[in-house]
C-alpha cells in the first residue's frame, strides 16, 4: 500500500510560506483581462484580497513579521494578475509596478487593522456591535486634548 508522496518541510518559516501561498490562492483574479473592465476587476480583486485577509485574520501578522521570501505559484498568480489588470488598462511598467505594490500594501494594511479589531471584538465575548458601542462610550469619556 502506497500513500501520497511526502514532502519535507525544512523549517517553520518554509511551512509558513507554503501556508501563506495556499491561502493567497483564494484571491480572485479575472479569467480574462479587458481594458474596459480594469477598474471593476481591480476593485473585485482588492475586495477578494480583503475578504481573504478577514477570513484568515492571522495572515497579515505572519506576512508582516515572518520575512517571507518564497513566492509560490499562488502568490505569483495574484501578483501577475494585478499587474495584468493595470497593463491591460494601458499603464506601462513604470506606473503599473509601483501602483500594484501600493494597492497591495494599502489593502494589506487596512485589512490587517480591520482583522485585528475583529479579533479583539471576538476575544471580548461581545458582539461586534456591542464591542464598537463600548469603545465609543470609552472614547467619549476621555477628555479632549487642547489644541496648541
Short mmCIF file of C-alpha atoms in Angstrom, two decimals, residues 75-124:
data_model
loop_
_atom_site.label_atom_id
_atom_site.label_comp_id
_atom_site.label_asym_id
_atom_site.label_seq_id
_atom_site.Cartn_x
_atom_site.Cartn_y
_atom_site.Cartn_z
CA UNK A 75 1.31 34.38 -4.81
CA UNK A 76 2.81 34.72 -8.29
CA UNK A 77 -0.63 34.24 -9.89
CA UNK A 78 -2.02 37.01 -7.71
CA UNK A 79 0.87 39.42 -8.37
CA UNK A 80 0.86 38.74 -12.10
CA UNK A 81 -2.94 39.12 -12.20
CA UNK A 82 -2.85 42.53 -10.51
CA UNK A 83 -0.11 43.65 -12.90
CA UNK A 84 -2.06 42.30 -15.90
CA UNK A 85 -5.14 44.29 -14.89
CA UNK A 86 -3.10 47.50 -14.86
CA UNK A 87 -1.14 46.71 -18.01
CA UNK A 88 -4.33 45.83 -19.91
CA UNK A 89 -5.68 49.23 -18.88
CA UNK A 90 -2.71 50.79 -20.69
CA UNK A 91 -0.35 51.56 -17.82
CA UNK A 92 3.31 50.88 -18.60
CA UNK A 93 5.77 49.07 -16.31
CA UNK A 94 6.97 52.35 -14.81
CA UNK A 95 3.46 53.01 -13.47
CA UNK A 96 1.94 49.53 -13.08
CA UNK A 97 4.67 48.04 -10.88
CA UNK A 98 4.61 50.70 -8.12
CA UNK A 99 0.82 51.03 -8.46
CA UNK A 100 0.33 47.30 -7.89
CA UNK A 101 2.63 47.47 -4.85
CA UNK A 102 0.70 50.46 -3.49
CA UNK A 103 -2.67 48.76 -3.98
CA UNK A 104 -1.48 45.53 -2.37
CA UNK A 105 0.12 47.40 0.54
CA UNK A 106 -2.97 49.52 1.13
CA UNK A 107 -5.32 46.53 1.14
CA UNK A 108 -2.94 44.54 3.38
CA UNK A 109 -2.55 47.39 5.86
CA UNK A 110 -6.19 48.37 6.15
CA UNK A 111 -7.38 44.76 6.22
CA UNK A 112 -4.82 43.79 8.84
CA UNK A 113 -6.04 46.62 11.07
CA UNK A 114 -9.64 45.58 10.49
CA UNK A 115 -8.78 41.94 11.23
CA UNK A 116 -7.10 42.99 14.50
CA UNK A 117 -10.24 44.88 15.56
CA UNK A 118 -12.47 41.93 14.68
CA UNK A 119 -10.17 39.60 16.62
CA UNK A 120 -10.28 41.90 19.66
CA UNK A 121 -14.09 42.03 19.46
CA UNK A 122 -14.30 38.24 19.21
CA UNK A 123 -12.00 37.79 22.22
CA UNK A 124 -14.13 40.16 24.30
#
